[in-house]
């Protein structure tokens, strides 16, 4: 009976994973409402989970598990699924649209298939006030706040909701949802789940405690694993190589002296919905056009001011990078062209114009998409030339600060002297630039700085934040560190290959001649090599830590809010783990170089946005930082198991005596697999709390959530070697761990750049 039960359980387990994975793909093409109704909310999906749970309970009881952590862990899954079922069948959720001063007693409710219908509320609600709170001096929203009154049987109760702050009334929980364009109305969502939420939270708490106890249980499998003598020996591993090309060109256009351009870069500007040094705008502008932060030895500030004051000359500079081959092939263009090349009076002016119209007319093939991207870059240049990009002039009125460009419509409340200063300042600067009177130009820039300090009010960033941003702009941390880490990884890999070959030959030679001197010398060289590697990794970690500190100082929030920042954070975690564990497991130092170098390389060359922006209000929660950091820690540890797997499989291919090393690598992978799964489980638990506080759903079947669960379920198989004895064999184990890494890739990159969803960083 047990064998058929095992096969049934395994088939159900695989079927659930396949259904969830397929649903995320179907959602991309058929929409979220479709999969919510026909998959996640369908009777057969709930039945599938119920049958899997029942089969799992029977199988677990027959195995008679004696580990308290194992019992609690599996029980937590049963409780979580029970809570999810209760929520599915008994919870109520809806949305009420409020208008300021109006008494509302109706709402829109959603059934278990996510279908809306009108309903009557047991009380009335009235919106008293709705506010959008902005970051000082910008148009970036900091929070959305609705204040309302509940009228229930003649009694009035005041309520207030904002992002990540809910209001409870009886069994109902209210959340900020959306607002009307006239700012006189707001939509507030609510739910009522008095049984499902406590039951699910109980399951999550049990999951949290059991996962932590699993790592510290003195009689558990993990503690026994750590006591194995094989894990005290150092091994080494393999890696990836990447090369980067560079553009060519010869800058002949006029520029300001570096000192004058640098002084100009110290001005503050409204850019990316935040107040930052003009240097930041210059860096982003240059990267946007050229793909790098400098052009032919010129600083970003020199490039920006060059386009401002000597635009005609810069129009002929080949600094506009054409990334896509489709556009280059069709128009017979090199990788780098000048902007002026797209303006030809003999051919009717702007030569890309007809293609741009075709793009916005619906033709989105590769060629037209690349044309649209280049058109956006040219429009950015036009905005700089006409001055609309340069919001350099703050004006504070009644405590509110607004930043204006010289071509903006200035408020009537601004006195005439200030208006004249804003309107004429760039004409004066242009005259000084064209006559090379840089001393007078520097003096005018000094006056602009004083104007900003006098009129910027609370919108101006602190001196500490400005200093941090200027340092961050000057040092390309990701570029330097990815090259360093990959180079050190390659050196370590080559050294390992040579050492392994010498050790194999040395054993035979020693038996014949007893040459111990060479062995001692070899050991000293090995120790010295390890010390050098460790010190370099430590220095890399310190530099990356400083980079993270600078981004945190600049943004004011933990740097984990987009794809670029999470890649940096994963690289930081990999290096931290390698340093902490590398003293005992020397393999991890080289592994730390390789994996952190890979993640830094991805952040450097990927389609990720390194620009620092204000965090969206819904993301401004400490729970998010905890959730992301723990999940990323799990991903970092799983990346070690992937490299271990590749190393073991490579050793099996090149050596007939690799079995002992493959066993050691298997044990080392398990050392990281246990805490990695604990981190994933705890991260999911914290994320559920954050989601419930933010929008009233602790699990929304978003593609990122689904793939995180799939990753957790697949990697968990590797810990069930009693049920899957094939994974006792090193080769099968390493093949499984290598393939399992594909789910992690899908969870992070696949969702971000293919499936989309609320959690997408793309």
PDB file of N, CA and C in Angstrom, residues 372-466:
ATOM      1  N   UNK A 372      11.576  54.048 -31.792  1.00  0.00           N
ATOM      2  CA  UNK A 372      10.884  54.784 -30.725  1.00  0.00           C
ATOM      3  C   UNK A 372      11.825  55.056 -29.554  1.00  0.00           C
ATOM      4  N   UNK A 373      12.692  54.084 -29.229  1.00  0.00           N
ATOM      5  CA  UNK A 373      13.641  54.282 -28.136  1.00  0.00           C
ATOM      6  C   UNK A 373      14.625  55.401 -28.457  1.00  0.00           C
ATOM      7  N   UNK A 374      15.127  55.447 -29.694  1.00  0.00           N
ATOM      8  CA  UNK A 374      16.037  56.518 -30.105  1.00  0.00           C
ATOM      9  C   UNK A 374      15.307  57.853 -30.126  1.00  0.00           C
ATOM     10  N   UNK A 375      14.059  57.848 -30.564  1.00  0.00           N
ATOM     11  CA  UNK A 375      13.272  59.077 -30.574  1.00  0.00           C
ATOM     12  C   UNK A 375      13.122  59.630 -29.159  1.00  0.00           C
ATOM     13  N   UNK A 376      12.945  58.767 -28.184  1.00  0.00           N
ATOM     14  CA  UNK A 376      12.852  59.221 -26.795  1.00  0.00           C
ATOM     15  C   UNK A 376      14.149  59.887 -26.347  1.00  0.00           C
ATOM     16  N   UNK A 377      15.282  59.347 -26.790  1.00  0.00           N
ATOM     17  CA  UNK A 377      16.564  59.962 -26.436  1.00  0.00           C
ATOM     18  C   UNK A 377      16.709  61.331 -27.088  1.00  0.00           C
ATOM     19  N   UNK A 378      16.281  61.434 -28.322  1.00  0.00           N
ATOM     20  CA  UNK A 378      16.365  62.722 -29.012  1.00  0.00           C
ATOM     21  C   UNK A 378      15.427  63.732 -28.369  1.00  0.00           C
ATOM     22  N   UNK A 379      14.261  63.282 -27.934  1.00  0.00           N
ATOM     23  CA  UNK A 379      13.335  64.180 -27.242  1.00  0.00           C
ATOM     24  C   UNK A 379      13.942  64.683 -25.934  1.00  0.00           C
ATOM     25  N   UNK A 380      14.718  63.815 -25.266  1.00  0.00           N
ATOM     26  CA  UNK A 380      15.398  64.235 -24.039  1.00  0.00           C
ATOM     27  C   UNK A 380      16.383  65.359 -24.341  1.00  0.00           C
ATOM     28  N   UNK A 381      17.094  65.246 -25.453  1.00  0.00           N
ATOM     29  CA  UNK A 381      18.022  66.303 -25.850  1.00  0.00           C
ATOM     30  C   UNK A 381      17.259  67.595 -26.139  1.00  0.00           C
ATOM     31  N   UNK A 382      16.121  67.478 -26.814  1.00  0.00           N
ATOM     32  CA  UNK A 382      15.313  68.663 -27.112  1.00  0.00           C
ATOM     33  C   UNK A 382      14.829  69.340 -25.831  1.00  0.00           C
ATOM     34  N   UNK A 383      14.455  68.526 -24.835  1.00  0.00           N
ATOM     35  CA  UNK A 383      14.012  69.093 -23.554  1.00  0.00           C
ATOM     36  C   UNK A 383      15.153  69.828 -22.862  1.00  0.00           C
ATOM     37  N   UNK A 384      16.367  69.311 -23.004  1.00  0.00           N
ATOM     38  CA  UNK A 384      17.517  70.011 -22.426  1.00  0.00           C
ATOM     39  C   UNK A 384      17.774  71.309 -23.167  1.00  0.00           C
ATOM     40  N   UNK A 385      17.699  71.258 -24.485  1.00  0.00           N
ATOM     41  CA  UNK A 385      17.980  72.456 -25.280  1.00  0.00           C
ATOM     42  C   UNK A 385      16.955  73.556 -25.047  1.00  0.00           C
ATOM     43  N   UNK A 386      15.683  73.195 -24.870  1.00  0.00           N
ATOM     44  CA  UNK A 386      14.685  74.250 -24.644  1.00  0.00           C
ATOM     45  C   UNK A 386      14.542  74.621 -23.165  1.00  0.00           C
ATOM     46  N   UNK A 387      15.317  73.937 -22.287  1.00  0.00           N
ATOM     47  CA  UNK A 387      15.353  74.317 -20.882  1.00  0.00           C
ATOM     48  C   UNK A 387      14.338  73.654 -19.990  1.00  0.00           C
ATOM     49  N   UNK A 388      13.376  72.911 -20.542  1.00  0.00           N
ATOM     50  CA  UNK A 388      12.317  72.335 -19.712  1.00  0.00           C
ATOM     51  C   UNK A 388      12.821  71.227 -18.798  1.00  0.00           C
ATOM     52  N   UNK A 389      13.996  70.670 -19.105  1.00  0.00           N
ATOM     53  CA  UNK A 389      14.564  69.607 -18.272  1.00  0.00           C
ATOM     54  C   UNK A 389      15.230  70.161 -17.017  1.00  0.00           C
ATOM     55  N   UNK A 390      15.526  71.442 -17.025  1.00  0.00           N
ATOM     56  CA  UNK A 390      16.342  72.045 -15.965  1.00  0.00           C
ATOM     57  C   UNK A 390      15.470  72.763 -14.938  1.00  0.00           C
ATOM     58  N   UNK A 391      14.827  71.997 -14.073  1.00  0.00           N
ATOM     59  CA  UNK A 391      14.002  72.576 -13.005  1.00  0.00           C
ATOM     60  C   UNK A 391      14.920  72.912 -11.832  1.00  0.00           C
ATOM     61  N   UNK A 392      15.552  74.076 -11.950  1.00  0.00           N
ATOM     62  CA  UNK A 392      16.617  74.481 -11.027  1.00  0.00           C
ATOM     63  C   UNK A 392      16.193  75.564 -10.044  1.00  0.00           C
ATOM     64  N   UNK A 393      14.980  76.090 -10.189  1.00  0.00           N
ATOM     65  CA  UNK A 393      14.621  77.298  -9.446  1.00  0.00           C
ATOM     66  C   UNK A 393      13.451  77.027  -8.507  1.00  0.00           C
ATOM     67  N   UNK A 394      13.742  76.913  -7.205  1.00  0.00           N
ATOM     68  CA  UNK A 394      12.676  76.651  -6.236  1.00  0.00           C
ATOM     69  C   UNK A 394      11.925  77.925  -5.862  1.00  0.00           C
ATOM     70  N   UNK A 395      10.665  77.760  -5.553  1.00  0.00           N
ATOM     71  CA  UNK A 395       9.858  78.883  -5.068  1.00  0.00           C
ATOM     72  C   UNK A 395       8.935  78.348  -3.979  1.00  0.00           C
ATOM     73  N   UNK A 396       9.041  78.919  -2.789  1.00  0.00           N
ATOM     74  CA  UNK A 396       8.250  78.478  -1.645  1.00  0.00           C
ATOM     75  C   UNK A 396       7.150  79.483  -1.364  1.00  0.00           C
ATOM     76  N   UNK A 397       5.918  78.992  -1.321  1.00  0.00           N
ATOM     77  CA  UNK A 397       4.766  79.851  -1.056  1.00  0.00           C
ATOM     78  C   UNK A 397       3.835  79.127  -0.093  1.00  0.00           C
ATOM     79  N   UNK A 398       3.572  79.755   1.040  1.00  0.00           N
ATOM     80  CA  UNK A 398       2.708  79.182   2.084  1.00  0.00           C
ATOM     81  C   UNK A 398       3.180  77.792   2.512  1.00  0.00           C
ATOM     82  N   UNK A 399       4.508  77.646   2.629  1.00  0.00           N
ATOM     83  CA  UNK A 399       5.072  76.394   3.116  1.00  0.00           C
ATOM     84  C   UNK A 399       5.261  75.316   2.078  1.00  0.00           C
ATOM     85  N   UNK A 400       4.768  75.511   0.850  1.00  0.00           N
ATOM     86  CA  UNK A 400       4.910  74.518  -0.218  1.00  0.00           C
ATOM     87  C   UNK A 400       5.941  74.996  -1.232  1.00  0.00           C
ATOM     88  N   UNK A 401       6.899  74.129  -1.552  1.00  0.00           N
ATOM     89  CA  UNK A 401       7.976  74.481  -2.471  1.00  0.00           C
ATOM     90  C   UNK A 401       7.768  73.793  -3.809  1.00  0.00           C
ATOM     91  N   UNK A 402       7.878  74.577  -4.879  1.00  0.00           N
ATOM     92  CA  UNK A 402       7.785  74.051  -6.239  1.00  0.00           C
ATOM     93  C   UNK A 402       9.033  74.467  -6.993  1.00  0.00           C
ATOM     94  N   UNK A 403       9.566  73.532  -7.806  1.00  0.00           N
ATOM     95  CA  UNK A 403      10.776  73.814  -8.580  1.00  0.00           C
ATOM     96  C   UNK A 403      10.394  74.069 -10.035  1.00  0.00           C
ATOM     97  N   UNK A 404      10.972  75.136 -10.618  1.00  0.00           N
ATOM     98  CA  UNK A 404      10.611  75.572 -11.971  1.00  0.00           C
ATOM     99  C   UNK A 404      11.819  75.550 -12.893  1.00  0.00           C
ATOM    100  N   UNK A 405      11.541  75.289 -14.155  1.00  0.00           N
ATOM    101  CA  UNK A 405      12.532  75.458 -15.214  1.00  0.00           C
ATOM    102  C   UNK A 405      12.422  76.883 -15.747  1.00  0.00           C
ATOM    103  N   UNK A 406      13.449  77.401 -16.411  1.00  0.00           N
ATOM    104  CA  UNK A 406      13.392  78.799 -16.891  1.00  0.00           C
ATOM    105  C   UNK A 406      12.302  79.028 -17.928  1.00  0.00           C
ATOM    106  N   UNK A 407      11.821  77.963 -18.584  1.00  0.00           N
ATOM    107  CA  UNK A 407      10.770  78.122 -19.600  1.00  0.00           C
ATOM    108  C   UNK A 407       9.385  77.823 -19.059  1.00  0.00           C
ATOM    109  N   UNK A 408       9.261  77.467 -17.758  1.00  0.00           N
ATOM    110  CA  UNK A 408       7.946  77.184 -17.174  1.00  0.00           C
ATOM    111  C   UNK A 408       7.161  78.474 -16.962  1.00  0.00           C
ATOM    112  N   UNK A 409       5.847  78.322 -16.825  1.00  0.00           N
ATOM    113  CA  UNK A 409       5.005  79.453 -16.428  1.00  0.00           C
ATOM    114  C   UNK A 409       5.214  79.696 -14.939  1.00  0.00           C
ATOM    115  N   UNK A 410       5.738  80.839 -14.599  1.00  0.00           N
ATOM    116  CA  UNK A 410       6.047  81.139 -13.204  1.00  0.00           C
ATOM    117  C   UNK A 410       4.805  81.662 -12.489  1.00  0.00           C
ATOM    118  N   UNK A 411       4.677  81.400 -11.197  1.00  0.00           N
ATOM    119  CA  UNK A 411       3.487  81.846 -10.456  1.00  0.00           C
ATOM    120  C   UNK A 411       3.438  83.367 -10.345  1.00  0.00           C
ATOM    121  N   UNK A 412       2.234  83.907 -10.348  1.00  0.00           N
ATOM    122  CA  UNK A 412       2.060  85.357 -10.252  1.00  0.00           C
ATOM    123  C   UNK A 412       2.491  85.890  -8.897  1.00  0.00           C
ATOM    124  N   UNK A 413       2.494  85.002  -7.882  1.00  0.00           N
ATOM    125  CA  UNK A 413       2.899  85.452  -6.551  1.00  0.00           C
ATOM    126  C   UNK A 413       4.412  85.648  -6.436  1.00  0.00           C
ATOM    127  N   UNK A 414       5.185  85.168  -7.414  1.00  0.00           N
ATOM    128  CA  UNK A 414       6.636  85.372  -7.402  1.00  0.00           C
ATOM    129  C   UNK A 414       6.928  86.816  -7.796  1.00  0.00           C
ATOM    130  N   UNK A 415       7.777  87.491  -7.009  1.00  0.00           N
ATOM    131  CA  UNK A 415       8.049  88.899  -7.303  1.00  0.00           C
ATOM    132  C   UNK A 415       8.803  89.036  -8.624  1.00  0.00           C
ATOM    133  N   UNK A 416       8.714  90.240  -9.204  1.00  0.00           N
ATOM    134  CA  UNK A 416       9.233  90.488 -10.543  1.00  0.00           C
ATOM    135  C   UNK A 416      10.742  90.290 -10.616  1.00  0.00           C
ATOM    136  N   UNK A 417      11.465  90.633  -9.562  1.00  0.00           N
ATOM    137  CA  UNK A 417      12.916  90.498  -9.567  1.00  0.00           C
ATOM    138  C   UNK A 417      13.327  89.024  -9.703  1.00  0.00           C
ATOM    139  N   UNK A 418      12.627  88.162  -8.968  1.00  0.00           N
ATOM    140  CA  UNK A 418      12.937  86.735  -9.051  1.00  0.00           C
ATOM    141  C   UNK A 418      12.551  86.169 -10.410  1.00  0.00           C
ATOM    142  N   UNK A 419      11.431  86.613 -10.951  1.00  0.00           N
ATOM    143  CA  UNK A 419      11.027  86.157 -12.274  1.00  0.00           C
ATOM    144  C   UNK A 419      12.070  86.542 -13.325  1.00  0.00           C
ATOM    145  N   UNK A 420      12.572  87.759 -13.221  1.00  0.00           N
ATOM    146  CA  UNK A 420      13.576  88.225 -14.159  1.00  0.00           C
ATOM    147  C   UNK A 420      14.858  87.407 -14.034  1.00  0.00           C
ATOM    148  N   UNK A 421      15.217  87.064 -12.791  1.00  0.00           N
ATOM    149  CA  UNK A 421      16.415  86.251 -12.550  1.00  0.00           C
ATOM    150  C   UNK A 421      16.270  84.883 -13.214  1.00  0.00           C
ATOM    151  N   UNK A 422      15.122  84.233 -13.041  1.00  0.00           N
ATOM    152  CA  UNK A 422      14.891  82.900 -13.605  1.00  0.00           C
ATOM    153  C   UNK A 422      14.886  82.950 -15.128  1.00  0.00           C
ATOM    154  N   UNK A 423      14.246  83.978 -15.693  1.00  0.00           N
ATOM    155  CA  UNK A 423      14.104  84.063 -17.151  1.00  0.00           C
ATOM    156  C   UNK A 423      15.423  84.366 -17.864  1.00  0.00           C
ATOM    157  N   UNK A 424      16.277  85.155 -17.238  1.00  0.00           N
ATOM    158  CA  UNK A 424      17.451  85.675 -17.953  1.00  0.00           C
ATOM    159  C   UNK A 424      18.750  84.961 -17.638  1.00  0.00           C
ATOM    160  N   UNK A 425      18.756  84.126 -16.604  1.00  0.00           N
ATOM    161  CA  UNK A 425      20.029  83.605 -16.115  1.00  0.00           C
ATOM    162  C   UNK A 425      20.750  82.755 -17.158  1.00  0.00           C
ATOM    163  N   UNK A 426      20.004  81.979 -17.946  1.00  0.00           N
ATOM    164  CA  UNK A 426      20.662  81.103 -18.902  1.00  0.00           C
ATOM    165  C   UNK A 426      21.145  81.858 -20.136  1.00  0.00           C
ATOM    166  N   UNK A 427      20.506  82.960 -20.459  1.00  0.00           N
ATOM    167  CA  UNK A 427      21.042  83.798 -21.535  1.00  0.00           C
ATOM    168  C   UNK A 427      22.405  84.348 -21.130  1.00  0.00           C
ATOM    169  N   UNK A 428      22.513  84.760 -19.863  1.00  0.00           N
ATOM    170  CA  UNK A 428      23.776  85.284 -19.353  1.00  0.00           C
ATOM    171  C   UNK A 428      24.845  84.191 -19.327  1.00  0.00           C
ATOM    172  N   UNK A 429      24.480  82.998 -18.869  1.00  0.00           N
ATOM    173  CA  UNK A 429      25.431  81.894 -18.828  1.00  0.00           C
ATOM    174  C   UNK A 429      25.906  81.512 -20.227  1.00  0.00           C
ATOM    175  N   UNK A 430      25.008  81.540 -21.196  1.00  0.00           N
ATOM    176  CA  UNK A 430      25.375  81.205 -22.577  1.00  0.00           C
ATOM    177  C   UNK A 430      26.378  82.202 -23.136  1.00  0.00           C
ATOM    178  N   UNK A 431      26.163  83.483 -22.838  1.00  0.00           N
ATOM    179  CA  UNK A 431      27.109  84.505 -23.306  1.00  0.00           C
ATOM    180  C   UNK A 431      28.495  84.258 -22.736  1.00  0.00           C
ATOM    181  N   UNK A 432      28.567  83.981 -21.433  1.00  0.00           N
ATOM    182  CA  UNK A 432      29.867  83.731 -20.810  1.00  0.00           C
ATOM    183  C   UNK A 432      30.507  82.456 -21.364  1.00  0.00           C
ATOM    184  N   UNK A 433      29.704  81.437 -21.648  1.00  0.00           N
ATOM    185  CA  UNK A 433      30.242  80.191 -22.190  1.00  0.00           C
ATOM    186  C   UNK A 433      30.812  80.411 -23.582  1.00  0.00           C
ATOM    187  N   UNK A 434      30.098  81.156 -24.415  1.00  0.00           N
ATOM    188  CA  UNK A 434      30.541  81.378 -25.790  1.00  0.00           C
ATOM    189  C   UNK A 434      31.774  82.273 -25.857  1.00  0.00           C
ATOM    190  N   UNK A 435      31.940  83.161 -24.864  1.00  0.00           N
ATOM    191  CA  UNK A 435      33.121  84.039 -24.837  1.00  0.00           C
ATOM    192  C   UNK A 435      34.232  83.480 -23.950  1.00  0.00           C
ATOM    193  N   UNK A 436      34.006  82.255 -23.433  1.00  0.00           N
ATOM    194  CA  UNK A 436      34.991  81.577 -22.580  1.00  0.00           C
ATOM    195  C   UNK A 436      35.337  82.371 -21.333  1.00  0.00           C
ATOM    196  N   UNK A 437      34.373  83.145 -20.834  1.00  0.00           N
ATOM    197  CA  UNK A 437      34.576  83.911 -19.597  1.00  0.00           C
ATOM    198  C   UNK A 437      34.118  83.042 -18.426  1.00  0.00           C
ATOM    199  N   UNK A 438      34.952  82.072 -18.090  1.00  0.00           N
ATOM    200  CA  UNK A 438      34.537  81.073 -17.110  1.00  0.00           C
ATOM    201  C   UNK A 438      34.504  81.628 -15.688  1.00  0.00           C
ATOM    202  N   UNK A 439      35.286  82.650 -15.413  1.00  0.00           N
ATOM    203  CA  UNK A 439      35.260  83.247 -14.078  1.00  0.00           C
ATOM    204  C   UNK A 439      33.894  83.868 -13.802  1.00  0.00           C
ATOM    205  N   UNK A 440      33.378  84.620 -14.792  1.00  0.00           N
ATOM    206  CA  UNK A 440      32.053  85.214 -14.629  1.00  0.00           C
ATOM    207  C   UNK A 440      30.975  84.127 -14.559  1.00  0.00           C
ATOM    208  N   UNK A 441      31.154  83.057 -15.352  1.00  0.00           N
ATOM    209  CA  UNK A 441      30.188  81.955 -15.317  1.00  0.00           C
ATOM    210  C   UNK A 441      30.156  81.325 -13.928  1.00  0.00           C
ATOM    211  N   UNK A 442      31.330  81.102 -13.339  1.00  0.00           N
ATOM    212  CA  UNK A 442      31.383  80.513 -12.004  1.00  0.00           C
ATOM    213  C   UNK A 442      30.696  81.411 -10.988  1.00  0.00           C
ATOM    214  N   UNK A 443      30.851  82.726 -11.166  1.00  0.00           N
ATOM    215  CA  UNK A 443      30.208  83.666 -10.239  1.00  0.00           C
ATOM    216  C   UNK A 443      28.684  83.577 -10.353  1.00  0.00           C
ATOM    217  N   UNK A 444      28.165  83.446 -11.572  1.00  0.00           N
ATOM    218  CA  UNK A 444      26.716  83.345 -11.771  1.00  0.00           C
ATOM    219  C   UNK A 444      26.183  82.037 -11.185  1.00  0.00           C
ATOM    220  N   UNK A 445      26.947  80.946 -11.373  1.00  0.00           N
ATOM    221  CA  UNK A 445      26.534  79.667 -10.789  1.00  0.00           C
ATOM    222  C   UNK A 445      26.502  79.776  -9.270  1.00  0.00           C
ATOM    223  N   UNK A 446      27.455  80.531  -8.698  1.00  0.00           N
ATOM    224  CA  UNK A 446      27.438  80.765  -7.257  1.00  0.00           C
ATOM    225  C   UNK A 446      26.174  81.481  -6.814  1.00  0.00           C
ATOM    226  N   UNK A 447      25.723  82.454  -7.607  1.00  0.00           N
ATOM    227  CA  UNK A 447      24.474  83.150  -7.286  1.00  0.00           C
ATOM    228  C   UNK A 447      23.272  82.199  -7.369  1.00  0.00           C
ATOM    229  N   UNK A 448      23.314  81.276  -8.340  1.00  0.00           N
ATOM    230  CA  UNK A 448      22.227  80.303  -8.454  1.00  0.00           C
ATOM    231  C   UNK A 448      22.181  79.389  -7.230  1.00  0.00           C
ATOM    232  N   UNK A 449      23.362  79.008  -6.736  1.00  0.00           N
ATOM    233  CA  UNK A 449      23.407  78.186  -5.529  1.00  0.00           C
ATOM    234  C   UNK A 449      22.805  78.927  -4.338  1.00  0.00           C
ATOM    235  N   UNK A 450      23.149  80.204  -4.182  1.00  0.00           N
ATOM    236  CA  UNK A 450      22.589  81.002  -3.086  1.00  0.00           C
ATOM    237  C   UNK A 450      21.083  81.158  -3.247  1.00  0.00           C
ATOM    238  N   UNK A 451      20.619  81.318  -4.487  1.00  0.00           N
ATOM    239  CA  UNK A 451      19.182  81.428  -4.742  1.00  0.00           C
ATOM    240  C   UNK A 451      18.468  80.151  -4.297  1.00  0.00           C
ATOM    241  N   UNK A 452      19.057  78.992  -4.621  1.00  0.00           N
ATOM    242  CA  UNK A 452      18.442  77.727  -4.232  1.00  0.00           C
ATOM    243  C   UNK A 452      18.408  77.566  -2.720  1.00  0.00           C
ATOM    244  N   UNK A 453      19.504  77.914  -2.056  1.00  0.00           N
ATOM    245  CA  UNK A 453      19.555  77.774  -0.607  1.00  0.00           C
ATOM    246  C   UNK A 453      18.560  78.700   0.092  1.00  0.00           C
ATOM    247  N   UNK A 454      18.339  79.863  -0.502  1.00  0.00           N
ATOM    248  CA  UNK A 454      17.424  80.830   0.092  1.00  0.00           C
ATOM    249  C   UNK A 454      15.961  80.459  -0.141  1.00  0.00           C
ATOM    250  N   UNK A 455      15.656  79.879  -1.296  1.00  0.00           N
ATOM    251  CA  UNK A 455      14.257  79.650  -1.668  1.00  0.00           C
ATOM    252  C   UNK A 455      13.835  78.175  -1.673  1.00  0.00           C
ATOM    253  N   UNK A 456      14.805  77.266  -1.446  1.00  0.00           N
ATOM    254  CA  UNK A 456      14.477  75.844  -1.524  1.00  0.00           C
ATOM    255  C   UNK A 456      13.706  75.300  -0.350  1.00  0.00           C
ATOM    256  N   UNK A 457      13.793  75.981   0.797  1.00  0.00           N
ATOM    257  CA  UNK A 457      13.050  75.531   1.964  1.00  0.00           C
ATOM    258  C   UNK A 457      13.427  74.113   2.380  1.00  0.00           C
ATOM    259  N   UNK A 458      12.407  73.373   2.871  1.00  0.00           N
ATOM    260  CA  UNK A 458      12.628  72.009   3.362  1.00  0.00           C
ATOM    261  C   UNK A 458      12.835  71.001   2.244  1.00  0.00           C
ATOM    262  N   UNK A 459      12.663  71.423   0.981  1.00  0.00           N
ATOM    263  CA  UNK A 459      12.820  70.478  -0.126  1.00  0.00           C
ATOM    264  C   UNK A 459      14.277  70.145  -0.411  1.00  0.00           C
ATOM    265  N   UNK A 460      15.208  70.987   0.043  1.00  0.00           N
ATOM    266  CA  UNK A 460      16.625  70.744  -0.228  1.00  0.00           C
ATOM    267  C   UNK A 460      17.125  69.548   0.576  1.00  0.00           C
ATOM    268  N   UNK A 461      17.859  68.630  -0.054  1.00  0.00           N
ATOM    269  CA  UNK A 461      18.417  67.493   0.687  1.00  0.00           C
ATOM    270  C   UNK A 461      19.508  67.960   1.632  1.00  0.00           C
ATOM    271  N   UNK A 462      19.789  67.170   2.651  1.00  0.00           N
ATOM    272  CA  UNK A 462      20.820  67.519   3.623  1.00  0.00           C
ATOM    273  C   UNK A 462      22.198  67.467   2.978  1.00  0.00           C
ATOM    274  N   UNK A 463      23.153  68.144   3.599  1.00  0.00           N
ATOM    275  CA  UNK A 463      24.532  68.126   3.101  1.00  0.00           C
ATOM    276  C   UNK A 463      25.076  66.698   3.072  1.00  0.00           C
ATOM    277  N   UNK A 464      24.712  65.890   4.074  1.00  0.00           N
ATOM    278  CA  UNK A 464      25.170  64.494   4.125  1.00  0.00           C
ATOM    279  C   UNK A 464      24.636  63.710   2.945  1.00  0.00           C
ATOM    280  N   UNK A 465      23.377  63.915   2.590  1.00  0.00           N
ATOM    281  CA  UNK A 465      22.786  63.186   1.466  1.00  0.00           C
ATOM    282  C   UNK A 465      23.416  63.642   0.143  1.00  0.00           C
ATOM    283  N   UNK A 466      23.659  64.930   0.013  1.00  0.00           N
ATOM    284  CA  UNK A 466      24.282  65.440  -1.208  1.00  0.00           C
ATOM    285  C   UNK A 466      25.693  64.894  -1.360  1.00  0.00           C
TER     286      UNK A 466
END
